[in-house]
Coordinates of C-alpha atoms and ligand atoms in Angstrom, one line a residue:
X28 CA 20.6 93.9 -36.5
X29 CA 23.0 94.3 -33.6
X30 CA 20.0 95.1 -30.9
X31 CA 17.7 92.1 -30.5
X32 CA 14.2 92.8 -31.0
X33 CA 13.0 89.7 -28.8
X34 CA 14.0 91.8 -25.8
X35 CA 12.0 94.3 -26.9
X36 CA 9.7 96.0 -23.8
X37 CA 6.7 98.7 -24.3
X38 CA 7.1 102.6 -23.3
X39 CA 4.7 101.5 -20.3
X40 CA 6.7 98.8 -19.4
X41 CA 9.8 101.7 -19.2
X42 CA 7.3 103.5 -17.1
X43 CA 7.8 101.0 -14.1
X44 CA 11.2 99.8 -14.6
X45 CA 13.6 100.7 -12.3
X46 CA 16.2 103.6 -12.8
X47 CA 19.4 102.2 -13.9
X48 CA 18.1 99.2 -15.4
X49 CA 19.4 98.6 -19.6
X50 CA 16.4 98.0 -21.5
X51 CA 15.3 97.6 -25.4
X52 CA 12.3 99.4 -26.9
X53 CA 11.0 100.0 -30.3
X54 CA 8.9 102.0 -32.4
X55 CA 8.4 105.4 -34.1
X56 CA 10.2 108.6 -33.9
X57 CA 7.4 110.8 -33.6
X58 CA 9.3 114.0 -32.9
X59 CA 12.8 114.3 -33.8
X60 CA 15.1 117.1 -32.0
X61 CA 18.5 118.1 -32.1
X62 CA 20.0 120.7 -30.1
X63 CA 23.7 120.6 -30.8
X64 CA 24.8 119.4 -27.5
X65 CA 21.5 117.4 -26.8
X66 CA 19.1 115.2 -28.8
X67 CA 15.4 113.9 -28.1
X68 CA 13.4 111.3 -30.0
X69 CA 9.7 111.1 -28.8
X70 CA 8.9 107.6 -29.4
X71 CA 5.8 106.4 -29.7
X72 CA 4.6 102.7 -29.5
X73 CA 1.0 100.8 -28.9
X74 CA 1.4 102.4 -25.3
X75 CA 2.5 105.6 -25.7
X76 CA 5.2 107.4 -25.9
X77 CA 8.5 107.6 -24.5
X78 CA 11.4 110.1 -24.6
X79 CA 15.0 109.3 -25.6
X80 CA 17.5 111.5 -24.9
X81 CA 21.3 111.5 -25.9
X82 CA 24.7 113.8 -24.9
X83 CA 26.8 111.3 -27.1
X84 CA 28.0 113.7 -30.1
X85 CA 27.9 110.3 -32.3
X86 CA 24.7 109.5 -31.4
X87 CA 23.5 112.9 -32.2
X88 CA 25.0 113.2 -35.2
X89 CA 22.9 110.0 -36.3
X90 CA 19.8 111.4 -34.6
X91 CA 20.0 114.6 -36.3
X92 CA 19.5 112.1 -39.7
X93 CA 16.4 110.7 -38.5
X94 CA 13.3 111.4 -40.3
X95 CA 9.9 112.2 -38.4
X96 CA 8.3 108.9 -38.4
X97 CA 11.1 106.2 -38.9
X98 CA 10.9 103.2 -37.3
X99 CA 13.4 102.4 -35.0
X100 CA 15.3 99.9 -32.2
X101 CA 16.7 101.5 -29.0
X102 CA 18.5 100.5 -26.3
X103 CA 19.5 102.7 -23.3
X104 CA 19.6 103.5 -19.5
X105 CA 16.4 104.2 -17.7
X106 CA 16.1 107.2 -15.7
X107 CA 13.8 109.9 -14.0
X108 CA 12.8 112.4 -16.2
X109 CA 13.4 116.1 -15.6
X110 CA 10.5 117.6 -17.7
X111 CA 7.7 118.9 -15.7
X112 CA 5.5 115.8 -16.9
X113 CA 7.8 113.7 -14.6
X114 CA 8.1 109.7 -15.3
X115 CA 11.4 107.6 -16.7
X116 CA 13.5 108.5 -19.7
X117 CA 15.9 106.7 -21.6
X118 CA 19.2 107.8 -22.2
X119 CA 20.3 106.4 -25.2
X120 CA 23.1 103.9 -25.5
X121 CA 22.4 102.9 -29.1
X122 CA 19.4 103.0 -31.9
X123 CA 19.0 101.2 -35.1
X124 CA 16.6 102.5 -38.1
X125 CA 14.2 99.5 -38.8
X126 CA 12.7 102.0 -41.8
X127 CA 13.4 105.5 -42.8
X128 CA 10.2 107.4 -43.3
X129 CA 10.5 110.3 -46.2
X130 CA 11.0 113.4 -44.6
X131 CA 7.5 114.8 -45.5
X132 CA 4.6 113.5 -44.4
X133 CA 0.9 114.1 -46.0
X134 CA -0.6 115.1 -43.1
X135 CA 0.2 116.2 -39.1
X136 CA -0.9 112.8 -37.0
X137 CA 0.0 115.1 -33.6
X138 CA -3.1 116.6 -33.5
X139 CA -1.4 119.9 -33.4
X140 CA -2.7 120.9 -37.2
X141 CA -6.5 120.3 -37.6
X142 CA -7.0 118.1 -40.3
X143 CA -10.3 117.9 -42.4
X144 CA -11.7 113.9 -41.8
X145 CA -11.9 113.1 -45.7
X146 CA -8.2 114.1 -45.9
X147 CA -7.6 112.6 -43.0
X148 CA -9.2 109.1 -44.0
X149 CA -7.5 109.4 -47.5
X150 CA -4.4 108.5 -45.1
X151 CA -5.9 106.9 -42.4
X152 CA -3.2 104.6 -41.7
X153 CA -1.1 107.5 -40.8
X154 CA -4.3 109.1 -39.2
X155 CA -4.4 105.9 -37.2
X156 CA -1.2 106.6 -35.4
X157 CA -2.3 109.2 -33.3
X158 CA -3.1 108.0 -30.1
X159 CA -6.5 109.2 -29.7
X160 CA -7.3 107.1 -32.4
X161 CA -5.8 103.8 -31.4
X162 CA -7.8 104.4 -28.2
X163 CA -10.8 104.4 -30.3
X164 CA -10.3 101.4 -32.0
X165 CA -8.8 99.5 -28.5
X166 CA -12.3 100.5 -27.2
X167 CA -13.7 99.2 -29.8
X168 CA -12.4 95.8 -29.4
X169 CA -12.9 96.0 -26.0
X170 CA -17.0 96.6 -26.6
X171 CA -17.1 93.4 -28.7
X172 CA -15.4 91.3 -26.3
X173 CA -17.3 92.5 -23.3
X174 CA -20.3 92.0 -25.5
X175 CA -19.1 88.4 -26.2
X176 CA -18.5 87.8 -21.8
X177 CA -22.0 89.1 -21.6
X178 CA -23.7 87.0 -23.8
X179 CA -21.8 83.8 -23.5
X180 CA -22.5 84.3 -19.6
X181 CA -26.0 84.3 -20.5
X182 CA -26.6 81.5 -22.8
X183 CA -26.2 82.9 -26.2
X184 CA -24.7 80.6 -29.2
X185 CA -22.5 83.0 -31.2
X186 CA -22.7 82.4 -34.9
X187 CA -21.4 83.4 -38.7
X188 CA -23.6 83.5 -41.0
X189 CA -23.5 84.2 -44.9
X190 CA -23.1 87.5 -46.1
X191 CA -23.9 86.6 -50.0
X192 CA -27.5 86.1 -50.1
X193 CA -30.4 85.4 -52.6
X194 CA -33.0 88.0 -50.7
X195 CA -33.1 90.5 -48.8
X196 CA -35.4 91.0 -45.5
X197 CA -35.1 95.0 -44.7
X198 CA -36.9 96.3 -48.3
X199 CA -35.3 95.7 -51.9
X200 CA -34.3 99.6 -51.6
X201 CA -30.8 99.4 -49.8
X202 CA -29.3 96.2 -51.6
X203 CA -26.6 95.8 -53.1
X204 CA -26.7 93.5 -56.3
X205 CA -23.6 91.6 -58.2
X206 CA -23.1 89.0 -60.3
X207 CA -23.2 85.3 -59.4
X208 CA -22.1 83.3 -62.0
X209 CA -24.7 84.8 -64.2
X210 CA -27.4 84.7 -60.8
X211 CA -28.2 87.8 -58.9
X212 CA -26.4 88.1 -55.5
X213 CA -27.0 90.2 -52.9
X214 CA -25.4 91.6 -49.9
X215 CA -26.5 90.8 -46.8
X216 CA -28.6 93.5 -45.0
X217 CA -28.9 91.7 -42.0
X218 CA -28.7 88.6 -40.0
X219 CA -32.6 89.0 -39.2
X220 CA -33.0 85.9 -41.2
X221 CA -30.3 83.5 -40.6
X222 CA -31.1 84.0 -36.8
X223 CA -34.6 83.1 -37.0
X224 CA -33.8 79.9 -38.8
X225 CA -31.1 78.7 -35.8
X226 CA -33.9 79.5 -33.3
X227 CA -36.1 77.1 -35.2
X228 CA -33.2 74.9 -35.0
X229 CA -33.8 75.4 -31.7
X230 CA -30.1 76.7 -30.7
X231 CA -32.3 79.0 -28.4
X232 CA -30.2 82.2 -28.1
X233 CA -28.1 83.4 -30.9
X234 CA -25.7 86.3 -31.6
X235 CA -23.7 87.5 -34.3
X236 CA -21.1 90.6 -34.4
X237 CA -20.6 90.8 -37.8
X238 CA -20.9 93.2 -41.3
X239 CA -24.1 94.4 -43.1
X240 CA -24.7 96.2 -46.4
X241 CA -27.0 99.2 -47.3
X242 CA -26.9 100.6 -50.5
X243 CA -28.0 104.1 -48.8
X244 CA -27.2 107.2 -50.8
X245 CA -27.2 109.4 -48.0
X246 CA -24.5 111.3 -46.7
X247 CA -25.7 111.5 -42.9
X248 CA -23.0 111.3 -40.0
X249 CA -24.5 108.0 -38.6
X250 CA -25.1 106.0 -42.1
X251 CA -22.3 103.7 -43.8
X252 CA -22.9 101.5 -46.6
X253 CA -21.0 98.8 -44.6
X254 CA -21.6 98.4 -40.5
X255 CA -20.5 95.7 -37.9
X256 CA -23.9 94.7 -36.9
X257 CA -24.9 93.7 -33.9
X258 CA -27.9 90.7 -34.3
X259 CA -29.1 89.2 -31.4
X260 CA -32.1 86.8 -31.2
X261 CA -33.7 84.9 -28.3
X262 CA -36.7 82.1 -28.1
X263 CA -39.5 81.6 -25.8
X264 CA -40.2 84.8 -24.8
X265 CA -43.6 86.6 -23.2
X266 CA -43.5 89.7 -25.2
X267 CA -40.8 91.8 -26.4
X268 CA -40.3 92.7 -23.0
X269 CA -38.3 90.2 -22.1
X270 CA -36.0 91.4 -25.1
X271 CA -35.8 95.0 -23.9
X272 CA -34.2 93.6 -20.3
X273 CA -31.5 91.5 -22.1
X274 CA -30.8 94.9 -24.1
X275 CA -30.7 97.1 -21.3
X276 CA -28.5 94.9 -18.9
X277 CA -26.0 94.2 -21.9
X278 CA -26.0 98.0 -22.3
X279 CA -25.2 99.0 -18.6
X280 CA -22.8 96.0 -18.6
X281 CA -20.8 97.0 -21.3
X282 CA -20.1 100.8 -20.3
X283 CA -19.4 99.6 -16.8
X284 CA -16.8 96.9 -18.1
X285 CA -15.3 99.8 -20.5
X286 CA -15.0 102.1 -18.0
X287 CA -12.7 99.7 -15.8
X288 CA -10.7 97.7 -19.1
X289 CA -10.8 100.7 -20.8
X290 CA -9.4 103.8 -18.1
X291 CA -6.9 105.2 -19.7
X292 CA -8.1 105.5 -23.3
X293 CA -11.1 106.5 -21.9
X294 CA -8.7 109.6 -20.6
X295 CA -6.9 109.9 -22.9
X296 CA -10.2 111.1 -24.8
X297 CA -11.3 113.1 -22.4
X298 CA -14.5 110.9 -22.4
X299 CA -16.6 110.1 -18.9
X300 CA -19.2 107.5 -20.1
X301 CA -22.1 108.1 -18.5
X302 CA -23.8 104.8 -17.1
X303 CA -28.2 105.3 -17.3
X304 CA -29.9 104.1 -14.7
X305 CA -31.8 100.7 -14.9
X306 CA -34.4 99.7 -16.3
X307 CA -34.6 102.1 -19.1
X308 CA -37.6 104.0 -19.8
X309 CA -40.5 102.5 -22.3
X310 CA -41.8 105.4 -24.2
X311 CA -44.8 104.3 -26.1
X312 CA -44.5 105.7 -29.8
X313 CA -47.9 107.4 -28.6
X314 CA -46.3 108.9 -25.6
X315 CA -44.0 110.4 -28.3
X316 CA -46.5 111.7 -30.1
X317 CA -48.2 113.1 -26.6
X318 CA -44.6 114.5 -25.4
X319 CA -44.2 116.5 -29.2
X320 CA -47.7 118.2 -29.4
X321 CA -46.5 120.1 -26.3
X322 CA -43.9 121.5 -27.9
X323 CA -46.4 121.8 -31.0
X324 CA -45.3 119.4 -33.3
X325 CA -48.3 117.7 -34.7
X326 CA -47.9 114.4 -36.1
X327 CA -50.8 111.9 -36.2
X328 CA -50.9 107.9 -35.3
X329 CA -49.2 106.1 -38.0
X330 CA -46.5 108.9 -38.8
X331 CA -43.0 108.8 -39.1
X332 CA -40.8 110.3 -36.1
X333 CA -38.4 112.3 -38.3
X334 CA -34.8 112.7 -37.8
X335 CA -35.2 116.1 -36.2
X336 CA -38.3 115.1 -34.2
X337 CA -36.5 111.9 -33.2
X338 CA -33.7 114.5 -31.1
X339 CA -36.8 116.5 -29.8
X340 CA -38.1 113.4 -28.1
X341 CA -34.6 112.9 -27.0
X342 CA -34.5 116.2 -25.4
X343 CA -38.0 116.0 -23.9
X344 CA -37.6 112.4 -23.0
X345 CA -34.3 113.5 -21.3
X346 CA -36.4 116.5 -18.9
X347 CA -39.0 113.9 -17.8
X348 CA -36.9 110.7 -17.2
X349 CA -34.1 111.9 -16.2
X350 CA -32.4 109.5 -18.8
X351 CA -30.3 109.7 -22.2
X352 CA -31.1 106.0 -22.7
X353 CA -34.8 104.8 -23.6
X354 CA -37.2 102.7 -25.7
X355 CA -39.7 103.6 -28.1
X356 CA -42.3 101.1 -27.7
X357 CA -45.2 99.8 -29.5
X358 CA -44.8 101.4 -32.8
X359 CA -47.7 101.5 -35.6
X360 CA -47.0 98.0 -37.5
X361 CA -47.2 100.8 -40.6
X362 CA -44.0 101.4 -39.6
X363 CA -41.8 98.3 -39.0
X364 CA -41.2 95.2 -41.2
X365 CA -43.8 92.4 -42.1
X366 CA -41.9 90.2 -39.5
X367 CA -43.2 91.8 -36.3
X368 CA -45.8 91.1 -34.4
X369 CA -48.7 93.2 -33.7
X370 CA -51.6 93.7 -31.5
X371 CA -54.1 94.9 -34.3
X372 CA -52.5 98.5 -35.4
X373 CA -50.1 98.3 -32.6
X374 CA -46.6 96.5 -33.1
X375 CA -44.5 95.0 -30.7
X376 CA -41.3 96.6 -32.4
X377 CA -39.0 98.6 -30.3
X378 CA -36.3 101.3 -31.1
X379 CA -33.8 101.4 -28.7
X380 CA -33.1 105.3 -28.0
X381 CA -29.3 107.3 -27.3
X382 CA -29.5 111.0 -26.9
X383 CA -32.8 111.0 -29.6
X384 CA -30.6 108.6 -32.3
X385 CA -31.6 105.3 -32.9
X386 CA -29.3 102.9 -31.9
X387 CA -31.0 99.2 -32.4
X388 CA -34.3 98.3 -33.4
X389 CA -35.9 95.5 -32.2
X390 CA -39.2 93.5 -31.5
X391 CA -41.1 90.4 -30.8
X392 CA -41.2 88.5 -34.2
X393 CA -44.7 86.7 -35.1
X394 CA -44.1 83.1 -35.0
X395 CA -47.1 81.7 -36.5
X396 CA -47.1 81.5 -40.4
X397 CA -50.6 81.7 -41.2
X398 CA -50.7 85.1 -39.6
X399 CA -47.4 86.0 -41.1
X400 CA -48.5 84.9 -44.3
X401 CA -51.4 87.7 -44.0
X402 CA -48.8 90.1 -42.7
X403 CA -46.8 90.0 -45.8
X404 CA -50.4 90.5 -48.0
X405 CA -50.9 93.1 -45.7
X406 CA -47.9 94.7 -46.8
X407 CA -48.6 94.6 -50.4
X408 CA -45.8 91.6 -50.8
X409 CA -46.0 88.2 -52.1
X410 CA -45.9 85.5 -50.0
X411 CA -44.6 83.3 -52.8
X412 CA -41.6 85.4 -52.7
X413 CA -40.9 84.6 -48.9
X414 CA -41.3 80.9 -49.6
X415 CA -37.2 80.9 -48.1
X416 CA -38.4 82.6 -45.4
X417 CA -41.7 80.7 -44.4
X418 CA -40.3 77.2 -44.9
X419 CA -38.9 76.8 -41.4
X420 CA -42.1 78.3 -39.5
X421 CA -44.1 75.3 -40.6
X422 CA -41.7 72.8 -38.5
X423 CA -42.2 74.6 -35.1
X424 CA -41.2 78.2 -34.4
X425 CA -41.0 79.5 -31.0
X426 CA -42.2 82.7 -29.8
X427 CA -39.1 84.8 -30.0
X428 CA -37.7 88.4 -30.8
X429 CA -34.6 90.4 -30.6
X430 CA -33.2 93.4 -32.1
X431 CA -30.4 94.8 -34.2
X432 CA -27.8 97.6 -33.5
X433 CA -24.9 99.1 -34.9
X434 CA -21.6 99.0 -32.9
X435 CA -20.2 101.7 -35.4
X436 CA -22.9 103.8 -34.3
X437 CA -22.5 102.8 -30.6
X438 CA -18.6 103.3 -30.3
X439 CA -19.6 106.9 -32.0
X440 CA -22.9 107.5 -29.2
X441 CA -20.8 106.1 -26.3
X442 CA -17.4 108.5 -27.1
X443 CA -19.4 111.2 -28.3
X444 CA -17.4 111.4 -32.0
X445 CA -19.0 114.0 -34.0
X446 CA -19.1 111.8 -37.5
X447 CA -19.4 107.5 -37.4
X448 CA -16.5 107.3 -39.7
X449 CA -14.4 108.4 -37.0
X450 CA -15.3 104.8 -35.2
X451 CA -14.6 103.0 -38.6
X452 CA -11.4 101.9 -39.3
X453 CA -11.7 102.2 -43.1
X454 CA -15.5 103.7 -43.4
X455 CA -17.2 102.3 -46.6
X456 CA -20.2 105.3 -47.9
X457 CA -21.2 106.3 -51.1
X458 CA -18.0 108.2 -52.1
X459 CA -15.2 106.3 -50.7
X460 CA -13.7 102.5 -51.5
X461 CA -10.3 103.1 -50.5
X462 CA -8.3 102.8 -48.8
Ligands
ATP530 P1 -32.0 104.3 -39.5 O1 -33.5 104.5 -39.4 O2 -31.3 105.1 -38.5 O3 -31.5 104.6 -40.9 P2 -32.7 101.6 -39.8 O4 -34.0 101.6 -39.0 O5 -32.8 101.6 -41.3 O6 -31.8 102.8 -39.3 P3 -32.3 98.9 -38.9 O7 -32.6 98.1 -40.1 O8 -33.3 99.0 -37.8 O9 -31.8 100.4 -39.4 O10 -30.9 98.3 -38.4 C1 -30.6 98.1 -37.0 C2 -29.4 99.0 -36.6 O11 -28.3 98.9 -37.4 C3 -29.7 100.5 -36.6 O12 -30.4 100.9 -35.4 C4 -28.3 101.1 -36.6 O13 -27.7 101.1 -35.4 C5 -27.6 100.1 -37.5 N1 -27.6 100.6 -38.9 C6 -28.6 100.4 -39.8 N2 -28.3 100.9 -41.0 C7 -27.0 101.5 -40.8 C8 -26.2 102.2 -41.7 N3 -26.4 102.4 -43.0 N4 -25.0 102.6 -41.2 C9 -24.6 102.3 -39.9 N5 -25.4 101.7 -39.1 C10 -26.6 101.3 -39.5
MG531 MG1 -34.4 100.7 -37.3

């Protein structure tokens, strides 16, 4: 390769060079056109896309060969850009294919055909090259690092923990079982667990980023068999409270952060995130009740907020608070895990709320193992069972609590994407294990 690829500089980079100056780029031919005495490549790299253009009558010759999507080297002249979009150019000195893409591809990565999402994640790596996606997925990575600045700032211990496990702790429905050396495994459901044991290690805060596994049949736009779940679990708290204000501050926190790191992808998808104002709402799970008899749906203490009820509250929640962020608060225990605390039917478990969608659920966790013990009785389980569970509650457990969330889910709330796959790089559901 005559063009060195060390010298290589990004289509923003081109953006503030000056006019005149030689420079070496790289990347994909996006649009390829030849006009007889003129040629354009569009080409598109992590930061865009620039515009080559060439009067040489070699050069166009070669150009003319190019396949839509070949990767190639270029090196050329900058200059200021006639088209109406204004910016720098590069006229071409000299290009070198790196790969030669066949001429047709499966699908139109341009955005200029519409696409239908299974097809489109049947070739999501090509998918992936369209812009709007990488901004996606650069969000993305931005949300878990800004996550990471907020909680290392505030005295969290980040930590990995197994994903093969012997039990589950969310209900024996959504596991996944294989084959351990003749054993039963299972896929982890959540960190609930492991996080409750470091806290009686006493590492005091603790907080994973990491996946989780539900064997969930359903084919909803906000359920994956495989998520990046957010667990986060603190110690010594008053109530769940306490929980609830760590949430909310990481929340506004994080869309503030994005909207400064993340500008122009932000932009580039048309996206304004909105930030709520602090603190969040609490909305009892009785206000809930209160706020959907008015618009006469009748469900009694104890009941299950529906999916569709769920986005009524959303919507009425939204007219009296002003607010498309909020808590559901003390839920019946009826409806939350054996782990929560309660204050006789009342639990201290929390659902943290976005646009009437669940985002994180969350609570205080009971500490003390003779009334956990009855809890798991209470829920027709046996406590021999949860043996692995109780053991570390009889050397010292703090009071403590915390929640999980889903950043697939979140990444889909915050940019408004219509399906959660679409925040996924390579979504996992019933139907699809590839790519
Ligand atoms: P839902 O009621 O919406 O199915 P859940 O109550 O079963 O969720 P939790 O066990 O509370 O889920 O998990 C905590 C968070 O993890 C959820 O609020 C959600 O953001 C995320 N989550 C749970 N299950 C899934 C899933 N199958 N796919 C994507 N995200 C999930
Ligand atoms: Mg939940």
């Amino acid at each position: 390769m005559a063009l060195d690829l060390h010298k290589r500089i990004l289509s923003a980079e081109v953006q503030s060079s000056k006019a005149g100056s030689q420079v070496i780029v790289a990347g994909w031919a996006s649009e390829v056109k030849s006009l007889g005495k003129i040629a354009f490549i569009k080409l598109r790299d992590r930061e865009g896309y620039l515009q080559l253009v060439s009067t040489d009558f070699k050069l166009i010759g070669r150009i003319s060969k190019l396949t839509n999507e070949s990767v190639i080297i270029a090196s050329g002249k900058v200059q200021k850009s006639k088209a109406k979009a204004g910016g720098n150019e590069l006229e071409l000195k000299d290009f070198e294919v790196l790969s030669l893409a066949e001429p047709k591809l499966p699908i139109d990565m341009s955005g200029k055909i519409e696409t239908d999402l299974s097809k489109r994640l049947d070739y999501r790596v090509l998918d992936l090259k369209n812009p709007k996606n990488l901004a996606i997925f650069k969000i993305r990575s931005q949300a878990n690092a800004s996550t990471r600045d907020f909680l290392l700032a505030n005295g969290f211990i980040e930590m990995q923990t197994p994903k093969l496990v012997a039990a589950g702790t969310e209900g024996g429905a959504t596991l996944f079982q294989a084959d351990y050396y003749g054993k039963k495994v299972f896929l982890s459901q959540s960190q609930q667990l492991y996080k409750q044991y470091l806290l009686a290690a006493g590492f005091d805060r603790v907080f994973e980023i990491g996946p989780s596994f539900r064997a969930e049949k359903s084919h909803t736009m906000r359920h994956l068999t495989e998520f990046t779940h957010f667990d986060f679990e603190m110690a010594f708290i008053k109530d769940e409270d306490d929980v609830l204000k760590v949430l909310e501050q990481w929340f506004v926190f994080l869309l503030k952060d994005l909207k400064v790191k993340c500008k122009k992808e932000l932009e580039l998808l048309g996206t304004a995130l909105e930030i709520p104002k602090l603190p969040f709402p609490r909305v009892t799970y009785e206000e809930c009740l209160k706020l959907l008899s008015t618009i006469s749906v009748k469900l009694k203490f104890g009941n299950d907020i529906g999916t569709d009820d769920e986005k009524k509250v959303g919507e009425l929640v939204k007219k009296k608070y002003k607010t498309n962020s909020y808590f559901i608060t003390k839920y019946p225990f009826g409806l939350k895990p054996f782990y929560i605390m309660t204050d006789g039917e009342v639990s201290r478990g929390f659902d943290f709320e976005y646009e009437g969608e669940e985002l994180a659920s969350g609570g205080q966790r009971e500490h003390r193992v003779d009334i956990l013990t009855k809890q798991i009785k209470g829920k027709g389980l046996n406590p021999k069972d949860f043996e692995f569970y109780l053991m570390p509650f009889r050397y010292g457990m703090p009071p403590h609590g915390g929640f999980g969330l889903g950043i697939d889910r979140l990444i889909r709330y915050i940019l408004k994407l219509e399906n959660i796959r679409e925040a996924v790089l390579f979504p996992r559901d019933p139907e699809r294990l590839m790519p």
